[in-house]
Short mmCIF file of C-alpha atoms in Angstrom, two decimals:
data_model
loop_
_atom_site.label_atom_id
_atom_site.label_comp_id
_atom_site.label_asym_id
_atom_site.label_seq_id
_atom_site.Cartn_x
_atom_site.Cartn_y
_atom_site.Cartn_z
CA MET A 977 -3.02 -19.50 12.69
CA PRO A 978 0.24 -17.68 11.61
CA LYS A 979 -0.13 -14.24 10.09
CA VAL A 980 1.78 -11.45 7.77
CA HIS A 981 3.33 -8.84 9.24
CA PHE A 982 5.23 -5.44 7.51
CA LEU A 983 8.60 -4.51 8.81
CA ASP A 984 9.54 -1.42 6.73
CA VAL A 985 13.04 -0.80 5.92
CA THR A 986 12.81 2.92 4.23
CA ASN A 987 14.76 4.54 7.00
CA ARG A 988 17.56 2.28 6.48
CA ASP A 989 17.71 0.78 3.07
CA GLY A 990 15.71 3.22 1.37
CA VAL A 991 17.73 6.19 2.49
CA GLN A 992 20.87 4.49 1.23
CA THR A 993 19.35 4.79 -2.28
CA ALA A 994 22.19 6.59 -4.55
CA ARG A 995 21.50 9.93 -5.99
CA THR A 996 18.81 10.79 -3.22
CA GLY A 997 18.74 11.53 0.43
CA LEU A 998 16.50 11.79 3.52
CA SER A 999 17.12 14.15 6.33
CA LYS A 1000 16.88 13.06 10.02
CA PHE A 1001 13.50 14.91 10.32
CA GLY A 1002 12.41 13.28 7.11
CA LYS A 1003 13.26 9.79 8.54
CA THR A 1004 11.45 10.85 11.70
CA MET A 1005 8.25 11.55 9.32
CA VAL A 1006 8.83 8.33 7.84
CA ASN A 1007 8.04 6.44 11.25
CA PHE A 1008 5.08 8.97 11.74
CA TYR A 1009 3.61 7.73 8.19
CA LEU A 1010 4.24 4.09 9.23
CA ALA A 1011 2.40 4.50 12.55
CA LYS A 1012 -0.28 6.09 10.98
CA LEU A 1013 -0.60 2.95 8.16
CA GLY A 1014 -0.62 0.41 11.05
CA VAL A 1015 2.78 -1.44 10.03
CA ALA A 1016 4.28 -3.25 12.77
CA GLN A 1017 7.72 -2.23 12.58
CA SER A 1018 10.23 0.45 11.30
CA GLU A 1019 13.90 -0.41 10.85
CA ILE A 1020 14.78 3.15 11.84
CA GLY A 1021 18.44 3.21 10.84
CA PHE A 1022 22.13 2.76 12.19
CA PRO A 1023 22.20 3.18 16.14
CA PHE A 1024 25.96 2.69 15.91
CA LEU A 1025 26.84 5.75 13.81
CA PHE A 1026 27.73 8.83 15.44
CA HIS A 1027 25.37 11.24 13.38
CA GLU A 1028 22.33 8.97 13.97
CA VAL A 1029 22.56 9.10 17.64
CA PRO A 1030 20.35 12.22 18.41
CA TYR A 1031 18.06 11.19 15.70
CA VAL A 1032 17.62 7.60 17.43
CA LYS A 1033 17.23 9.48 20.96
CA ALA A 1034 14.34 11.62 19.45
CA GLN A 1035 12.70 8.46 17.80
CA VAL A 1036 12.85 6.90 21.26
CA ALA A 1037 11.48 9.92 23.00
CA LEU A 1038 8.71 10.51 20.63
CA ALA A 1039 7.71 6.71 20.79
CA GLU A 1040 7.63 6.98 24.50
CA ALA A 1041 5.35 10.06 24.11
CA GLY A 1042 2.93 8.23 21.80
CA ALA A 1043 3.88 9.96 18.31
CA PHE A 1044 4.24 6.50 16.66
CA GLY A 1045 1.17 4.56 18.18
CA GLU A 1046 2.23 0.80 18.37
CA LEU A 1047 4.93 0.83 15.73
CA ARG A 1048 7.84 -0.86 17.00
CA LEU A 1049 11.29 0.96 16.20
CA SER A 1050 14.48 -1.13 15.41
CA GLY A 1051 17.98 -0.65 14.77
CA TRP A 1052 20.08 -2.30 12.06
CA CYS A 1053 23.69 -3.16 13.23
CA ARG A 1054 26.27 -5.45 11.20
CA GLY A 1055 26.23 -8.75 13.00
CA VAL A 1056 29.35 -7.99 15.46
CA PRO A 1057 29.49 -7.13 19.12
CA GLN A 1058 30.82 -3.87 18.86
CA ASP A 1059 27.93 -2.36 16.96
CA VAL A 1060 25.54 -3.52 19.35
CA GLU A 1061 27.54 -2.06 22.06
CA LYS A 1062 27.54 1.27 20.71
CA ALA A 1063 23.81 0.91 20.20
CA ALA A 1064 22.64 -0.37 23.31
CA PRO A 1065 22.64 2.64 25.47
CA LEU A 1066 20.16 4.32 23.13
CA GLY A 1067 17.07 2.23 24.33
CA LEU A 1068 15.90 0.23 21.25
CA LYS A 1069 14.37 -2.77 22.18
CA HIS A 1070 14.37 -4.40 18.79
CA TYR A 1071 17.24 -5.15 16.36
CA ASN A 1072 18.19 -6.91 13.13
CA LEU A 1073 22.02 -7.92 13.21
CA SER A 1074 23.45 -8.68 9.51
CA ILE A 1075 26.34 -10.41 8.13
CA SER A 1076 27.23 -12.06 4.81
CA THR A 1077 26.66 -15.88 4.40
CA SER A 1078 27.25 -16.58 1.06
CA ASP A 1079 30.30 -18.26 -0.31
CA TYR A 1080 30.66 -15.69 -3.08
CA MET A 1081 30.74 -12.95 -0.50
CA ILE A 1082 33.10 -14.89 1.99
CA GLN A 1083 35.43 -15.23 -0.96
CA ASN A 1084 35.01 -12.08 -2.79
CA LYS A 1085 33.76 -9.59 0.18
CA PHE A 1086 35.46 -10.77 3.28
CA ARG A 1087 38.55 -12.37 1.16
CA GLY A 1088 40.08 -14.59 4.02
CA ARG A 1089 39.12 -12.09 6.85
CA LEU A 1090 36.07 -14.50 7.92
CA ASP A 1091 35.28 -17.93 7.20
CA ARG A 1092 31.73 -19.74 7.80
CA ASP A 1093 32.96 -20.57 11.65
CA ALA A 1094 33.88 -16.83 12.06
CA ILE A 1095 30.56 -15.62 10.67
CA ILE A 1096 28.56 -17.92 12.96
CA ARG A 1097 30.90 -16.82 15.79
CA GLU A 1098 30.58 -13.10 15.36
CA MET A 1099 26.92 -13.38 14.64
CA THR A 1100 26.02 -15.29 17.74
CA ALA A 1101 28.00 -13.14 19.86
CA ALA A 1102 26.11 -9.85 18.54
CA VAL A 1103 22.66 -11.55 19.45
CA ARG A 1104 23.91 -12.47 22.96
CA VAL A 1105 24.97 -8.83 23.46
CA ALA A 1106 21.58 -7.48 22.07
CA LYS A 1107 19.90 -9.95 24.51
CA GLN A 1108 21.94 -8.78 27.13
CA ALA A 1109 20.99 -5.33 26.86
CA ASP A 1110 17.09 -6.40 27.20
CA ALA A 1111 16.28 -6.43 23.42
CA LEU A 1112 12.59 -7.65 23.04
CA THR A 1113 13.42 -9.23 19.66
CA VAL A 1114 16.51 -9.98 17.49
CA GLY A 1115 16.44 -10.52 13.85
CA VAL A 1116 19.56 -12.13 12.19
CA ASN A 1117 20.12 -11.36 8.69
CA ALA A 1118 21.88 -13.74 6.11
CA GLU A 1119 22.93 -11.33 3.63
CA ASP A 1120 23.12 -12.70 0.44
CA GLY A 1121 20.93 -15.66 1.67
CA SER A 1122 19.71 -16.25 -1.96
CA ARG A 1123 22.96 -17.51 -2.93
CA THR A 1124 24.01 -19.09 0.26
CA ASP A 1125 23.61 -23.09 0.04
CA ASP A 1126 20.66 -24.63 2.07
CA GLY A 1127 23.26 -26.45 4.55
CA PHE A 1128 25.01 -23.18 5.60
CA LEU A 1129 21.99 -21.32 5.88
CA LEU A 1130 20.27 -23.87 8.15
CA GLU A 1131 23.21 -23.81 10.27
CA PHE A 1132 23.51 -20.30 10.52
CA ALA A 1133 19.98 -19.99 11.56
CA LEU A 1134 20.23 -22.54 13.99
CA ALA A 1135 23.28 -21.10 15.65
CA ALA A 1136 20.97 -17.91 15.77
CA LYS A 1137 18.29 -19.32 17.46
CA GLN A 1138 20.26 -21.16 19.91
CA ALA A 1139 21.76 -17.74 20.66
CA GLY A 1140 18.53 -16.08 21.54
CA ALA A 1141 17.40 -14.79 17.77
CA ASP A 1142 13.54 -14.58 17.24
CA ARG A 1143 13.60 -14.67 13.38
CA VAL A 1144 16.14 -14.99 10.62
CA ARG A 1145 15.86 -12.59 7.68
CA TYR A 1146 16.52 -14.19 4.35
CA CYS A 1147 18.11 -11.35 1.98
CA ASP A 1148 17.94 -11.52 -1.71
CA THR A 1149 20.58 -9.11 -1.80
CA ILE A 1150 21.16 -9.34 -5.58
CA GLY A 1151 17.55 -9.56 -6.60
CA GLY A 1152 18.06 -12.86 -8.41
CA ASP A 1153 15.37 -15.18 -6.63
CA THR A 1154 12.36 -16.42 -8.23
CA PRO A 1155 8.68 -16.98 -6.49
CA ASP A 1156 8.50 -20.81 -6.66
CA ARG A 1157 12.23 -21.10 -5.36
CA ILE A 1158 12.12 -18.61 -2.74
CA ARG A 1159 8.64 -20.13 -1.50
CA GLU A 1160 10.17 -23.69 -1.47
CA ARG A 1161 13.31 -22.18 0.40
CA PHE A 1162 11.32 -20.22 2.97
CA ALA A 1163 9.02 -23.35 3.63
CA LYS A 1164 12.06 -25.39 4.40
CA LEU A 1165 13.87 -23.20 6.36
CA ALA A 1166 11.21 -22.20 8.78
CA SER A 1167 10.02 -25.63 9.12
CA ALA A 1168 13.49 -26.95 10.24
CA THR A 1169 14.05 -23.84 12.46
CA ALA A 1170 10.50 -23.05 13.79
CA LEU A 1171 11.36 -19.82 13.27
CA PRO A 1172 9.66 -17.06 11.18
CA VAL A 1173 11.93 -16.42 8.12
CA GLU A 1174 11.73 -12.72 6.94
CA THR A 1175 11.74 -11.64 3.43
CA HIS A 1176 14.25 -8.93 2.01
CA CYS A 1177 13.80 -8.84 -1.58
CA HIS A 1178 15.49 -6.48 -4.18
CA ASP A 1179 13.96 -5.48 -7.52
CA ASP A 1180 16.81 -6.27 -9.85
CA LEU A 1181 14.45 -8.53 -12.06
CA GLY A 1182 11.25 -6.76 -11.22
CA MET A 1183 10.02 -9.54 -8.89
CA ALA A 1184 10.80 -8.09 -5.33
CA VAL A 1185 6.92 -7.72 -4.51
CA ALA A 1186 6.31 -11.18 -6.34
CA ASN A 1187 9.22 -12.59 -4.36
CA SER A 1188 8.22 -11.40 -1.07
CA VAL A 1189 4.67 -12.55 -1.40
CA SER A 1190 5.90 -15.95 -2.33
CA GLY A 1191 8.75 -15.95 0.61
CA ALA A 1192 5.66 -15.18 3.07
CA LEU A 1193 3.44 -17.93 1.85
CA GLY A 1194 6.46 -20.33 2.44
CA ASP A 1195 6.73 -19.30 5.91
CA LEU A 1196 2.71 -20.02 6.24
CA ASP A 1197 2.97 -23.21 4.67
CA ALA A 1198 5.62 -24.04 7.60
CA GLY A 1199 3.15 -22.66 10.11
CA GLN A 1200 5.38 -19.73 10.94
CA ASP A 1201 4.45 -15.91 11.06
CA ALA A 1202 5.60 -14.18 8.06
CA TRP A 1203 7.65 -10.94 8.11
CA ILE A 1204 7.91 -8.73 5.12
CA ASN A 1205 10.50 -6.03 4.31
CA THR A 1206 9.21 -3.21 2.38
CA CYS A 1207 10.30 0.44 1.20
CA VAL A 1208 7.70 3.54 0.48
CA ASN A 1209 7.32 3.65 -3.14
CA GLY A 1210 9.67 0.77 -3.65
CA ILE A 1211 12.74 2.83 -3.27
CA GLY A 1212 16.01 1.24 -2.32
CA GLU A 1213 19.53 0.53 -3.54
CA ARG A 1214 19.71 -0.10 -7.52
CA SER A 1215 16.57 -0.99 -8.63
CA GLY A 1216 14.98 -0.76 -5.34
CA ASN A 1217 13.11 -2.89 -2.85
CA ALA A 1218 9.42 -4.38 -2.55
CA ASP A 1219 7.13 -1.47 -2.57
CA LEU A 1220 5.20 -1.30 0.60
CA LEU A 1221 1.89 -0.49 -0.60
CA SER A 1222 1.97 -2.83 -3.55
CA THR A 1223 2.98 -5.81 -1.35
CA ILE A 1224 -0.04 -4.86 1.33
CA LEU A 1225 -2.54 -4.68 -1.87
CA ALA A 1226 -1.48 -8.02 -3.07
CA PHE A 1227 -2.02 -9.76 0.20
CA GLN A 1228 -5.46 -7.86 0.47
CA HIS A 1229 -6.81 -8.45 -3.43
CA GLY A 1230 -4.52 -10.93 -4.80
CA PHE A 1231 -6.53 -13.88 -6.29
CA GLY A 1232 -5.72 -17.11 -4.31
CA LEU A 1233 -4.25 -15.33 -1.44
CA ASN A 1234 -6.00 -16.17 1.83
CA ALA A 1235 -3.19 -15.07 4.34
CA GLU A 1236 -4.15 -13.11 7.37
CA ILE A 1237 -2.59 -9.77 7.83
CA GLY A 1238 -1.51 -9.47 11.54
CA ASP A 1239 -1.13 -5.59 11.44
CA GLY A 1240 -3.90 -3.18 11.84
CA LEU A 1241 -3.48 -1.55 8.65
CA ASP A 1242 -5.31 1.81 7.63
CA LEU A 1243 -4.51 2.53 4.04
CA SER A 1244 -6.49 5.95 4.11
CA TRP A 1245 -2.80 7.03 4.92
CA ALA A 1246 -1.25 5.57 1.72
CA ARG A 1247 -1.72 8.62 -0.52
CA ARG A 1248 -0.42 11.12 1.84
CA PHE A 1249 2.53 8.69 2.47
CA GLY A 1250 3.31 8.17 -0.96
CA LEU A 1251 2.94 11.56 -2.41
CA TRP A 1252 5.00 12.98 0.82
CA ALA A 1253 7.84 10.51 -0.01
CA GLY A 1254 8.23 11.47 -3.40
CA TYR A 1255 8.46 15.30 -2.32
CA ALA A 1256 10.81 14.59 0.24
CA PHE A 1257 13.14 12.16 -1.46
CA GLY A 1258 13.11 14.43 -4.83
CA GLN A 1259 11.78 11.31 -6.73
CA PRO A 1260 8.40 12.11 -8.29
CA LEU A 1261 6.17 9.11 -8.40
CA PRO A 1262 6.04 7.45 -11.80
CA TYR A 1263 2.72 7.83 -13.45
CA ASN A 1264 2.00 4.32 -13.08
CA GLN A 1265 3.01 3.86 -9.19
CA VAL A 1266 0.97 1.21 -7.59
CA GLY A 1267 -2.34 2.77 -5.98
CA VAL A 1268 -0.69 6.58 -5.62
CA GLY A 1269 0.44 7.14 -9.36
CA ARG A 1270 -1.24 9.93 -11.30
CA ASN A 1271 -2.40 7.31 -13.67
CA ALA A 1272 -3.51 4.39 -11.37
CA PHE A 1273 -7.23 5.09 -11.74
CA ALA A 1274 -7.15 6.95 -14.91
CA HIS A 1275 -8.87 5.61 -18.14
CA GLU A 1276 -9.07 6.78 -21.70
CA SER A 1277 -9.32 4.03 -24.02
CA GLY A 1278 -12.98 3.84 -25.35
CA ILE A 1279 -13.86 0.12 -23.99
CA HIS A 1280 -12.04 0.86 -20.68
CA ALA A 1281 -13.85 4.47 -20.15
CA ASP A 1282 -17.20 3.06 -20.97
CA GLY A 1283 -16.84 0.10 -18.69
CA ALA A 1284 -15.49 2.31 -16.02
CA LEU A 1285 -18.08 4.75 -16.15
CA LYS A 1286 -20.70 2.15 -15.71
CA ASP A 1287 -19.04 0.36 -12.98
CA HIS A 1288 -15.28 1.07 -11.75
CA GLY A 1289 -15.11 -2.38 -10.86
CA ASN A 1290 -15.14 -3.22 -14.58
CA TYR A 1291 -11.36 -2.00 -14.83
CA GLU A 1292 -10.35 -1.65 -11.27
CA LEU A 1293 -9.06 -4.12 -8.76
CA TYR A 1294 -9.66 -1.89 -5.71
CA ASP A 1295 -11.69 1.08 -4.83
CA GLU A 1296 -9.32 4.18 -4.96
CA ALA A 1297 -11.20 5.80 -1.79
CA THR A 1298 -9.62 3.37 0.14
CA LEU A 1299 -6.31 4.82 -0.35
CA GLY A 1300 -7.20 8.44 1.15
CA PRO A 1301 -7.40 11.71 -0.29
CA PHE A 1302 -4.72 13.25 -2.34
CA PRO A 1303 -2.96 15.90 -0.01
CA GLU A 1304 -3.72 19.73 -0.62
CA ASP A 1305 -0.83 21.23 1.69
CA TRP A 1306 -0.79 24.72 2.66
CA HIS A 1307 2.55 25.15 1.06
CA ALA A 1308 1.46 24.00 -2.44
CA ARG A 1309 -1.47 26.77 -2.54
CA SER A 1310 -1.39 28.93 -5.95
CA GLY A 1311 -1.41 32.71 -5.45
CA ARG A 1312 -0.74 34.77 -2.30
CA VAL A 1313 0.17 32.56 0.50
CA VAL A 1314 2.36 33.24 3.44
CA LEU A 1315 4.43 30.47 4.71
CA THR A 1316 6.47 29.32 7.86
CA GLY A 1317 10.26 28.32 7.45
CA GLU A 1318 13.97 29.16 7.88
CA TYR A 1319 13.56 33.04 7.57
CA GLY A 1320 9.99 33.30 8.47
CA GLY A 1321 9.04 35.16 11.43
CA LYS A 1322 6.67 34.78 14.31
CA ALA A 1323 3.64 36.15 12.47
CA GLY A 1324 3.85 34.20 9.50
CA PHE A 1325 4.15 31.13 11.91
CA ARG A 1326 1.26 32.02 13.72
CA HIS A 1327 -0.88 32.81 10.80
CA VAL A 1328 0.11 29.50 9.02
CA MET A 1329 -0.40 27.47 12.38
CA ASP A 1330 -4.01 29.21 12.85
CA GLY A 1331 -5.17 28.84 9.19
CA LEU A 1332 -4.32 24.88 9.62
CA GLY A 1333 -6.09 24.78 12.96
CA ILE A 1334 -3.09 23.22 14.75
CA GLU A 1335 -2.77 23.69 18.25
CA VAL A 1336 1.03 24.49 19.44
CA ARG A 1337 1.88 23.31 22.75
CA ASP A 1338 5.31 25.30 23.11
CA GLU A 1339 5.19 28.33 20.49
CA ASP A 1340 8.65 29.64 20.94
CA LEU A 1341 10.22 25.86 20.91
CA ALA A 1342 7.84 24.99 17.96
CA PHE A 1343 8.68 28.04 15.93
CA ARG A 1344 12.41 27.67 16.44
CA LEU A 1345 12.11 23.77 15.45
CA VAL A 1346 10.02 25.02 12.16
CA GLN A 1347 13.04 27.20 11.34
CA LEU A 1348 15.49 24.30 11.95
CA CYS A 1349 13.45 21.43 10.17
CA ASN A 1350 12.95 23.81 7.17
CA ALA A 1351 16.89 24.59 6.82
CA MET A 1352 17.56 20.58 7.20
CA THR A 1353 15.06 19.51 4.58
CA GLY A 1354 15.75 22.48 2.29
CA ARG A 1355 11.87 22.72 1.30
CA PRO A 1356 8.67 24.13 2.54
CA LEU A 1357 7.05 21.89 5.41
CA THR A 1358 4.29 20.16 4.81
CA ASP A 1359 0.94 20.08 7.05
CA ASP A 1360 1.72 16.65 8.48
CA GLU A 1361 5.23 17.72 9.40
CA LEU A 1362 3.81 21.02 11.09
CA HIS A 1363 1.39 19.09 12.98
CA LEU A 1364 4.26 16.70 14.25
CA VAL A 1365 6.36 19.76 15.08
CA ALA A 1366 3.72 21.63 17.09
CA THR A 1367 2.41 18.48 18.99
CA TYR A 1368 5.71 17.13 20.08
CA PRO A 1369 8.11 20.02 19.93
CA ARG A 1370 9.94 18.75 23.30
CA GLU A 1371 10.87 15.27 21.62
CA LEU A 1372 11.60 16.68 18.41
CA SER A 1373 13.94 19.02 19.81
CA LEU A 1374 16.46 16.02 20.65
CA LEU A 1375 17.29 15.97 16.90
CA PHE A 1376 19.16 19.49 17.52
CA PRO A 1377 21.20 19.18 20.47
CA GLU A 1378 23.78 21.83 19.56
CA TYR A 1379 20.86 24.50 19.27
CA GLU A 1380 19.82 24.03 22.64
CA THR A 1381 16.13 24.30 21.89
CA ALA A 1382 14.97 22.41 24.77
#
């Protein structure tokens, strides 16, 4: 039976959100939380960019050391051979290769530099380079797929499959698709290619989650696994991407949705991840954020309050306890508190680690990493961040090759 899988793109699409940003250490923590949640794959970033290289090396080392459990790490490249050639030495085993496919973008983005034949030629060459570099899976992204006609979309997907691609990503790049349309297109394309078609939906009409669910159902209609792109808290360019938690909850609790989720999800980490992301990105959660917002389980009106007091199921679709506790981190304590960070000393470092009951593997290295990570993020480190530093200092030191922390 085909299943639904989640491929989170926070570290690629989410970090491109305007007026915000995330440090390389922050991106590492995204992978940490995705692993704790049980998501199948994280698109960790751009391995062909020079400033991502130390970060990618650190992620590969952390994965090999067991820090990310079963989480698969993938790199995003443009659908051209040169990007993949630059990325290949870093050791990633999963890729998504992206190139525009719509006539609109061929005319108004490429402006004569590429036509349809050239797009397929570049894309297939990039896939072959990735496979020759021992990639285990390669997805091919049809950017602006929702504005690409059926005929060329099928030609593109079949050429990708012949070159060795394992999935095709259908990108609703400008967020204009609708649930009925996207389900029909996914079912048709997945059936004709015998490949999973991956959802990548933007929220310009407020339908990214609905479209992602519907597209995935189209895959299942065709007997193919579904792969859904998400971002934590629904962040992303312009109005954002499909929210990770909302999409998971839709499949778990949506009426009439009987699809089987193929990932070993553990939503007891959902609140920690959502609130950490709001803190790290500098984007406080809206009160009505699905599942993790301050008002997600708040009741005031008389009828609702009376019903919820009798049985919360009267007015709540799912139990808040499944989303895990609200974090009560050391750095957020009121009153007298000693913190550890960029300008702290060993006494404060030991005090905090002892107070949290954290076993530190390499005290000198971990202490320096706390200073460096605090300097990188510009904010106090959370309890989970301190745990990761203390447990995997050697691997995390690859983030800072210029400081010779190893």
